[in-house]
Amino acid sequence: MTAGAHRVHHLTHPLIQHKLTLMREKERSTYGFRTLMNEIAMLMAYEVTRDMTTTLIEIETPLEKMMSPVIEGRKTVFVSILRAGNGFLDGMLSVVPGARIGHVGLYRDPKTLGAIEYYFKMPHGMHERDAIVLDPMLATGNSAIAAVDRLKETGPKSIRFLCLLAAPEGLKRFGDAHPDVPVYTAAVDRALDDHGYIVPGLGDAGDRLFGTK
Ligand code: URA
């Protein structure tokens, strides 16, 4: 699926779709939601790293020497947009344990509704790293755009954006602002409501993950 020249990867694997359905259900407990988030993150990590480069190293099997491919996990940085992005981390790290972690904290200015940064910390040497930005919900696109604007200042080798759900409005805005950053999502929902929630959606991802409501 594409939006103009912008690449949108719809992750249609049945296991991802099944877990997403369970996460959407309003009666799902905090524990259940968090467990599913972990599981779906592992599966999505598999999809988002599909075209990662590998290098050949020499190893020795019990029978003989051979050249065999490995990925350099340490060159990958997962960039979590606080706070819901943290829900993706454990699952992603169980698949790419050597990855580095960056954090971006943003809040919405009540007057301008623009995204204001309150925290930004990346590993050093970003120019040799592939960044995967994590935020379960691509809603208005404001925080995603602001986070990627800021991340680009550190000059990573590549950037991908991973979410569970996207709204068509947010996807369009993000694609217009960052046509070079592909989006990986499990679903594109119908719309945004008047409060900026994705519908049908799954509610507030942060509250559901951390049990804050
Ligand atoms: N953030 C959320 O957690 N949920 C939405 O539906 C939109 C933004």
XYZ file of N, CA and C and ligand atoms in Angstrom:
647
model
N 0.851 -1.210 0.000
C 0.000 0.000 0.000
C 0.881 1.252 0.000
N 0.530 2.231 -0.801
C 1.317 3.462 -0.807
C 0.405 4.664 -0.664
N 0.918 5.731 -0.060
C 0.203 7.004 -0.038
C 1.099 7.952 -0.804
N 0.803 8.210 -2.081
C 1.730 8.928 -2.935
C 2.986 8.085 -3.048
N 4.138 8.774 -2.864
C 5.400 8.043 -2.927
C 5.738 7.421 -1.575
N 4.920 7.690 -0.594
C 5.220 7.247 0.769
C 4.911 5.765 0.924
N 5.852 5.037 1.538
C 5.647 3.603 1.688
C 4.944 3.285 3.007
N 3.839 2.578 2.923
C 3.116 2.123 4.112
C 3.045 0.601 4.034
N 3.638 -0.052 5.029
C 3.633 -1.519 5.050
C 2.538 -1.980 6.006
N 1.535 -2.626 5.458
C 0.434 -3.139 6.277
C 0.811 -4.564 6.683
N 0.989 -4.764 7.992
C 1.476 -6.062 8.469
C 0.279 -7.001 8.667
N 0.057 -7.817 7.662
C -1.189 -8.591 7.611
C -1.032 -10.017 8.154
N 0.111 -10.333 8.721
C 0.298 -11.700 9.216
C -0.858 -12.053 10.160
N -1.471 -13.235 9.984
C -2.630 -13.592 10.803
C -2.367 -13.525 12.318
N -1.177 -13.844 12.754
C -0.897 -13.791 14.196
C -0.942 -12.348 14.706
N -0.425 -11.426 13.885
C -0.461 -10.006 14.264
C -1.913 -9.526 14.301
N -2.686 -9.891 13.285
C -4.076 -9.451 13.220
C -4.901 -10.032 14.371
N -4.644 -11.279 14.700
C -5.359 -11.936 15.801
C -5.079 -11.222 17.129
N -3.809 -10.957 17.385
C -3.450 -10.321 18.670
C -3.989 -8.890 18.737
N -3.971 -8.210 17.605
C -4.511 -6.848 17.591
C -6.008 -6.850 17.938
N -6.730 -7.819 17.409
C -8.163 -7.923 17.725
C -8.360 -8.078 19.232
N -7.561 -8.939 19.854
C -7.694 -9.150 21.301
C -7.354 -7.863 22.063
N -6.385 -7.126 21.576
C -5.996 -5.873 22.252
C -7.083 -4.806 22.160
N -7.837 -4.830 21.078
C -8.869 -3.799 20.886
C -10.026 -3.972 21.868
N -10.258 -5.200 22.321
C -11.444 -5.472 23.144
C -11.385 -4.698 24.453
N -12.486 -4.013 24.775
C -12.438 -3.094 25.914
C -12.328 -3.801 27.256
N -12.732 -5.069 27.333
C -12.663 -5.778 28.615
C -11.289 -6.387 28.884
N -10.381 -6.260 27.953
C -9.038 -6.849 28.146
C -8.366 -6.184 29.350
N -7.803 -6.992 30.246
C -7.172 -6.429 31.451
C -5.854 -5.736 31.088
N -5.345 -4.947 32.029
C -4.040 -4.295 31.820
C -2.971 -5.354 31.580
N -3.018 -6.401 32.404
C -2.036 -7.479 32.260
C -2.152 -8.136 30.881
N -3.389 -8.418 30.478
C -3.604 -9.064 29.184
C -3.149 -8.170 28.044
N -3.469 -6.886 28.160
C -3.101 -5.932 27.105
C -1.577 -5.858 26.973
N -0.906 -5.788 28.127
C 0.560 -5.664 28.127
C 1.216 -6.936 27.573
N 0.648 -8.083 27.940
C 1.201 -9.349 27.447
C 1.060 -9.432 25.927
N -0.105 -9.037 25.435
C -0.328 -9.055 23.990
C 0.593 -8.066 23.280
N 0.813 -6.936 23.927
C 1.704 -5.915 23.344
C 3.114 -6.484 23.157
N 3.549 -7.224 24.179
C 4.856 -7.874 24.091
C 4.923 -8.853 22.930
N 3.883 -9.663 22.831
C 3.866 -10.708 21.802
C 3.797 -10.100 20.404
N 2.955 -9.087 20.261
C 2.780 -8.486 18.933
C 4.056 -7.730 18.544
N 4.746 -7.170 19.539
C 6.003 -6.454 19.255
C 7.051 -7.407 18.689
N 7.092 -8.631 19.224
C 8.054 -9.620 18.693
C 7.754 -9.914 17.234
N 6.468 -10.098 16.946
C 6.077 -10.433 15.570
C 6.327 -9.253 14.629
N 6.077 -8.043 15.126
C 6.278 -6.863 14.282
C 7.769 -6.607 14.079
N 8.574 -6.944 15.095
C 10.036 -6.791 14.959
C 10.530 -7.647 13.796
N 9.950 -8.815 13.695
C 10.320 -9.739 12.619
C 10.046 -9.097 11.257
N 8.903 -8.410 11.137
C 8.530 -7.802 9.851
C 9.353 -6.545 9.549
N 9.575 -5.719 10.580
C 10.230 -4.429 10.337
C 11.737 -4.605 10.074
N 12.273 -5.755 10.488
C 13.713 -5.996 10.271
C 13.959 -6.904 9.068
N 12.903 -7.184 8.333
C 12.987 -8.155 7.234
C 14.113 -7.863 6.239
N 14.347 -6.559 5.939
C 15.368 -6.240 4.927
C 16.654 -5.702 5.556
N 16.866 -6.028 6.812
C 18.109 -5.608 7.470
C 19.316 -6.220 6.764
N 20.417 -5.465 6.726
C 21.584 -6.022 6.051
C 22.302 -7.020 6.967
N 22.852 -8.020 6.335
C 23.626 -9.017 7.078
C 25.063 -8.989 6.554
N 25.976 -9.399 7.404
C 27.358 -9.549 6.937
C 27.779 -10.991 7.203
N 28.712 -11.444 6.381
C 29.173 -12.823 6.530
C 30.328 -12.871 7.522
N 30.248 -13.802 8.457
C 31.388 -14.010 9.361
C 31.816 -15.471 9.252
N 33.083 -15.693 9.599
C 33.552 -17.084 9.555
C 33.251 -17.746 10.891
N 32.596 -18.906 10.827
C 32.333 -19.681 12.049
C 32.785 -21.119 11.811
N 32.775 -21.883 12.870
C 33.153 -23.286 12.733
C 32.015 -24.142 13.254
N 31.418 -24.950 12.412
C 30.415 -25.917 12.871
C 31.186 -27.126 13.433
N 30.517 -28.080 14.031
C 31.248 -29.267 14.492
C 31.961 -29.997 13.354
N 31.587 -29.690 12.109
C 32.160 -30.427 10.974
C 33.202 -29.649 10.186
N 32.950 -28.345 9.996
C 33.918 -27.575 9.208
C 33.686 -26.079 9.369
N 34.609 -25.292 8.779
C 34.456 -23.840 8.786
C 33.478 -23.433 7.696
N 32.787 -22.326 7.934
C 31.915 -21.786 6.877
C 31.747 -20.293 7.092
N 31.319 -19.593 6.025
C 30.936 -18.190 6.132
C 29.421 -18.171 6.315
N 28.946 -17.431 7.306
C 27.509 -17.453 7.608
C 27.037 -16.052 7.988
N 25.765 -15.679 7.629
C 25.313 -14.290 7.827
C 24.890 -13.984 9.272
N 25.208 -12.764 9.702
C 24.726 -12.248 10.998
C 24.256 -10.809 10.782
N 23.346 -10.366 11.656
C 22.987 -8.944 11.639
C 23.714 -8.284 12.795
N 23.983 -7.002 12.628
C 24.632 -6.286 13.734
C 23.557 -5.581 14.537
N 23.035 -6.294 15.554
C 21.944 -5.751 16.362
C 22.308 -4.424 16.996
N 23.586 -4.271 17.365
C 23.992 -3.034 18.058
C 23.874 -1.800 17.178
N 23.789 -2.029 15.880
C 23.654 -0.887 14.964
C 22.198 -0.426 14.856
N 21.304 -1.190 15.490
C 19.883 -0.823 15.457
C 19.557 -0.015 16.705
N 18.788 1.051 16.528
C 18.324 1.791 17.704
C 16.808 1.868 17.667
N 16.191 1.412 18.762
C 14.744 1.555 18.911
C 14.498 2.893 19.592
N 13.727 3.736 18.937
C 13.454 5.076 19.472
C 12.011 5.097 19.981
N 11.876 5.089 21.295
C 10.545 5.035 21.888
C 10.006 6.443 22.091
N 8.812 6.693 21.560
C 8.126 7.959 21.854
C 7.351 7.741 23.152
N 7.736 8.477 24.182
C 7.140 8.305 25.515
C 5.686 8.748 25.491
N 4.857 8.016 26.291
C 5.277 6.879 27.056
C 4.869 5.560 26.434
N 3.857 5.588 25.524
C 3.315 4.326 25.012
C 4.327 3.536 24.181
N 5.291 4.234 23.576
C 6.311 3.537 22.781
C 7.069 2.513 23.608
N 7.179 2.770 24.925
C 7.900 1.831 25.788
C 7.243 0.454 25.808
N 5.936 0.420 25.518
C 5.238 -0.863 25.513
C 5.778 -1.819 24.456
N 6.389 -1.278 23.418
C 6.953 -2.114 22.349
C 8.326 -2.683 22.707
N 9.006 -2.053 23.699
C 10.438 -2.327 23.854
C 10.778 -3.769 24.219
N 10.120 -4.323 25.253
C 10.514 -5.667 25.700
C 10.420 -6.692 24.575
N 9.307 -6.645 23.857
C 9.118 -7.606 22.770
C 10.144 -7.422 21.661
N 10.412 -6.170 21.320
C 11.388 -5.893 20.258
C 12.784 -6.356 20.690
N 13.106 -6.102 21.973
C 14.438 -6.460 22.470
C 14.618 -7.968 22.601
N 13.524 -8.696 22.772
C 13.692 -10.144 22.864
C 14.092 -10.718 21.507
N 13.817 -9.976 20.437
C 14.195 -10.440 19.097
C 15.525 -9.828 18.641
N 15.780 -8.584 19.035
C 17.054 -7.916 18.689
C 17.706 -7.445 19.997
N 18.285 -8.379 20.762
C 18.725 -8.042 22.126
C 19.861 -7.028 22.186
N 20.619 -6.913 21.102
C 21.761 -5.986 21.136
C 21.392 -4.553 20.776
N 20.131 -4.312 20.454
C 19.739 -2.967 19.985
C 19.966 -1.935 21.074
N 20.238 -0.718 20.647
C 20.324 0.414 21.562
C 18.947 1.065 21.659
N 18.760 1.866 22.689
C 17.435 2.483 22.902
C 17.581 3.998 22.985
N 16.723 4.715 22.272
C 16.614 6.161 22.433
C 15.215 6.494 22.929
N 15.077 7.660 23.569
C 13.757 8.092 24.048
C 13.470 9.512 23.577
N 12.231 9.737 23.196
C 11.775 11.090 22.880
C 10.523 11.348 23.716
N 10.555 12.435 24.495
C 9.377 12.814 25.284
C 8.764 14.084 24.707
N 7.477 14.034 24.425
C 6.774 15.186 23.833
C 5.454 15.374 24.555
N 5.035 16.589 24.762
C 3.662 16.805 25.221
C 2.992 17.822 24.310
N 1.662 17.848 24.392
C 0.913 18.718 23.492
C 0.667 20.060 24.169
N 1.117 21.144 23.540
C 0.862 22.482 24.086
C -0.649 22.735 24.032
N -1.271 23.018 25.205
C -2.735 23.158 25.195
C -3.226 24.322 24.342
N -2.384 25.351 24.151
C -2.840 26.502 23.344
C -2.656 26.234 21.853
N -1.435 25.852 21.479
C -1.159 25.716 20.033
C -1.428 24.301 19.520
N -1.565 23.336 20.449
C -1.696 21.912 20.139
C -0.449 21.337 19.453
N 0.606 22.148 19.372
C 1.864 21.661 18.801
C 2.587 20.743 19.784
N 3.510 19.928 19.273
C 4.260 18.998 20.124
C 5.487 19.708 20.700
N 5.600 19.697 22.044
C 6.742 20.329 22.723
C 7.624 19.231 23.301
N 8.918 19.314 23.027
C 9.834 18.274 23.504
C 10.251 18.532 24.951
N 10.164 17.502 25.797
C 10.687 17.639 27.161
C 11.821 16.670 27.441
N 12.054 15.727 26.551
C 13.156 14.775 26.768
C 13.629 14.249 25.424
N 14.954 14.136 25.284
C 15.505 13.575 24.045
C 16.863 12.981 24.354
N 16.995 11.698 24.219
C 18.281 11.052 24.500
C 18.494 9.905 23.525
N 19.572 10.005 22.734
C 19.896 8.963 21.761
C 21.278 8.418 22.078
N 21.559 7.193 21.634
C 22.927 6.695 21.775
C 23.871 7.523 20.905
N 25.164 7.448 21.181
C 26.117 8.185 20.340
C 26.284 7.456 18.994
N 26.914 8.135 18.059
C 27.221 7.505 16.754
C 25.978 7.170 15.939
N 24.996 8.066 15.971
C 23.742 7.778 15.262
C 23.937 7.633 13.755
N 24.972 8.271 13.210
C 25.148 8.215 11.750
C 25.414 6.799 11.245
N 25.787 5.860 12.159
C 25.987 4.483 11.685
C 24.864 3.554 12.166
N 23.773 4.123 12.600
C 22.689 3.283 13.134
C 21.417 3.389 12.276
N 20.657 2.285 12.296
C 19.329 2.257 11.671
C 18.306 2.446 12.786
N 17.475 3.484 12.653
C 16.532 3.815 13.717
C 15.136 3.281 13.391
N 14.505 2.688 14.393
C 13.104 2.262 14.270
C 12.326 2.995 15.359
N 11.477 3.915 14.924
C 10.725 4.756 15.859
C 9.459 4.003 16.277
N 9.197 3.970 17.581
C 8.101 3.171 18.118
C 7.034 4.052 18.762
N 5.818 3.934 18.274
C 4.673 4.576 18.930
C 3.447 3.777 18.513
N 2.722 3.187 19.464
C 1.607 2.319 19.054
C 0.557 3.022 18.199
N 0.352 4.345 18.415
C -0.760 5.018 17.745
C -0.270 6.171 16.872
N -0.477 6.071 15.561
C -0.204 7.203 14.671
C -1.545 7.886 14.444
N -1.845 8.881 15.268
C -3.184 9.484 15.265
C -3.190 10.762 14.426
N -2.920 11.936 15.060
C -2.863 13.180 14.268
C -1.575 13.232 13.451
N -0.564 12.519 13.943
C 0.761 12.564 13.310
C 1.670 13.615 13.925
N 1.133 14.485 14.800
C 1.955 15.588 15.338
C 3.204 15.094 16.063
N 3.016 14.144 16.998
C 4.192 13.718 17.771
C 5.138 12.898 16.901
N 4.582 12.095 16.000
C 5.437 11.299 15.111
C 6.301 12.214 14.242
N 5.675 13.271 13.703
C 6.414 14.192 12.833
C 7.494 14.919 13.637
N 7.110 15.401 14.832
C 8.077 16.135 15.657
C 9.229 15.225 16.089
N 8.912 13.981 16.452
C 9.967 13.061 16.895
C 10.939 12.769 15.751
N 10.396 12.571 14.547
C 11.267 12.246 13.411
C 12.051 13.489 12.968
N 11.417 14.680 13.054
C 12.161 15.931 12.765
C 13.428 15.975 13.610
N 13.229 15.730 14.896
C 14.322 15.848 15.872
C 15.358 14.739 15.658
N 14.841 13.531 15.403
C 15.728 12.386 15.186
C 16.620 12.619 13.974
N 16.067 13.229 12.937
C 16.849 13.468 11.713
C 18.051 14.364 11.993
N 17.938 15.241 13.000
C 19.080 16.117 13.341
C 20.290 15.304 13.785
N 20.067 14.061 14.273
C 21.192 13.230 14.731
C 21.788 12.418 13.580
N 21.155 12.453 12.412
C 21.707 11.840 11.191
C 21.798 10.330 11.154
N 20.754 9.601 11.568
C 20.829 8.135 11.474
C 20.891 7.673 10.016
N 21.425 6.450 9.821
C 21.563 5.901 8.462
C 20.199 5.711 7.803
N 19.228 5.251 8.601
C 17.871 5.056 8.067
C 16.880 5.219 9.213
N 15.630 5.504 8.838
C 14.566 5.644 9.841
C 13.332 4.903 9.333
N 12.725 4.119 10.220
C 11.414 3.498 9.957
C 10.498 3.849 11.114
N 9.205 3.848 10.857
C 8.241 4.170 11.908
C 7.322 2.970 12.089
N 7.222 2.496 13.332
C 6.411 1.317 13.614
C 5.266 1.661 14.558
N 4.041 1.319 14.157
C 2.885 1.542 15.039
C 1.934 0.353 14.920
N 1.009 0.291 15.886
C -0.027 -0.745 15.821
C -1.150 -0.289 14.908
N -1.596 0.951 15.158
C -2.738 1.504 14.432
C -2.387 2.863 13.872
N -2.927 3.148 12.688
C -2.755 4.475 12.107
C -4.123 4.997 11.687
N -4.307 6.311 11.813
C -5.492 6.964 11.257
C -5.107 7.493 9.880
N -6.044 7.468 8.911
C -5.703 7.953 7.569
C -5.160 9.383 7.584
N -5.734 10.237 8.476
C -5.285 11.639 8.554
C -3.817 11.721 8.972
N -3.473 10.953 10.004
C -2.107 10.980 10.528
C -1.113 10.409 9.530
N -1.556 9.370 8.866
C -0.700 8.725 7.867
C -0.379 9.700 6.735
N -1.406 10.448 6.322
C -1.230 11.414 5.225
C -0.284 12.536 5.664
N -0.533 13.073 6.862
C 0.309 14.172 7.346
C 1.752 13.711 7.519
N 1.915 12.514 8.087
C 3.267 12.001 8.299
C 3.974 11.770 6.960
N 3.250 11.201 6.021
C 3.838 10.932 4.699
C 4.222 12.209 3.974
N 3.418 13.282 4.166
C 3.754 14.569 3.542
C 5.015 15.158 4.170
N 5.129 15.009 5.511
C 6.276 15.600 6.212
C 7.545 14.772 6.035
N 7.387 13.456 6.015
C 8.565 12.566 5.957
C 8.349 11.447 4.929
N 8.320 11.823 3.638
C 8.037 10.802 2.620
C 9.129 9.723 2.535
N 10.286 10.013 3.116
C 11.403 9.067 3.086
C 11.347 8.055 4.238
N 10.369 8.191 5.132
C 10.320 7.292 6.299
C 9.139 6.324 6.139
N 9.412 5.054 5.867
C 8.310 4.104 5.710
C 7.613 3.841 7.036
N 6.309 3.615 6.948
C 5.510 3.306 8.139
C 5.117 1.831 8.081
N 5.291 1.156 9.214
C 4.859 -0.238 9.360
C 3.717 -0.241 10.359
N 2.556 -0.721 9.942
C 1.394 -0.696 10.837
C 0.582 -1.979 10.689
N -0.053 -2.378 11.806
C -0.894 -3.579 11.754
C -2.265 -3.256 11.163
N -2.703 -1.988 11.266
C -4.017 -1.626 10.710
C -4.088 -0.134 10.442
N -4.882 0.219 9.432
C -5.252 1.621 9.197
C -6.738 1.707 9.498
N -7.077 2.427 10.573
C -8.472 2.488 11.001
C -9.254 3.545 10.232
N -10.546 3.720 10.644
C -11.443 4.544 9.836
C -11.102 6.025 9.873
N -10.882 6.571 11.091
C -10.745 8.033 11.214
C -10.261 8.409 12.605
N -10.156 9.724 12.817
C -9.912 10.290 14.146
C -11.225 10.869 14.648
N -11.493 10.746 15.960
C -12.702 11.403 16.464
C -12.363 12.838 16.879
N -13.339 13.549 17.472
C -13.132 14.964 17.791
C -12.075 15.189 18.873
N -11.754 14.128 19.620
C -10.740 14.256 20.670
C -9.375 13.738 20.219
N -9.259 13.430 18.949
C -7.978 12.955 18.430
C -7.737 11.479 18.685
N -8.808 10.731 19.059
C -8.671 9.278 19.217
C -8.924 8.576 17.895
N -8.177 7.495 17.687
C -8.386 6.680 16.487
C -9.642 5.835 16.702
N -10.543 5.820 15.692
C -11.735 4.958 15.775
C -11.762 3.995 14.584
N -12.153 2.727 14.854
C -12.571 2.187 16.150
C -11.453 2.089 17.183
N -10.215 1.916 16.776
C -9.064 2.036 17.655
C -8.990 1.020 18.775
N -8.306 1.419 19.834
C -8.209 0.571 21.023
C -8.186 1.416 22.290
N -8.503 2.701 22.164
C -8.497 3.584 23.331
C -7.145 4.227 23.515
N -6.858 4.612 24.758
C -5.583 5.257 25.060
C -4.543 4.176 25.330
N -3.592 4.040 24.413
C -2.633 2.939 24.508
C -1.799 3.034 25.787
N -1.390 4.256 26.155
C -0.587 4.426 27.372
C -1.369 4.018 28.606
N -2.600 4.489 28.730
C -3.433 4.129 29.891
C -3.656 2.629 29.958
N -3.886 2.018 28.821
C -4.173 0.581 28.825
C -2.928 -0.230 29.151
N -1.774 0.260 28.722
C -0.517 -0.443 29.027
C -0.122 -0.317 30.489
N -0.293 0.890 31.019
C 0.259 1.170 32.345
C -0.818 1.171 33.433
N -2.065 0.932 33.045
C -3.146 0.847 34.037
C -3.416 2.162 34.721
N -3.328 3.259 33.993
C -3.470 4.575 34.596
C -4.884 5.137 34.464
N -5.827 4.310 34.066
C -7.198 4.814 34.028
C -8.144 3.823 34.664
N -3.223 7.970 21.335
C -3.830 6.890 21.879
O -3.331 6.297 22.832
N -4.995 6.461 21.326
C -5.571 7.061 20.275
O -6.610 6.607 19.822
C -4.923 8.193 19.736
C -3.762 8.631 20.285
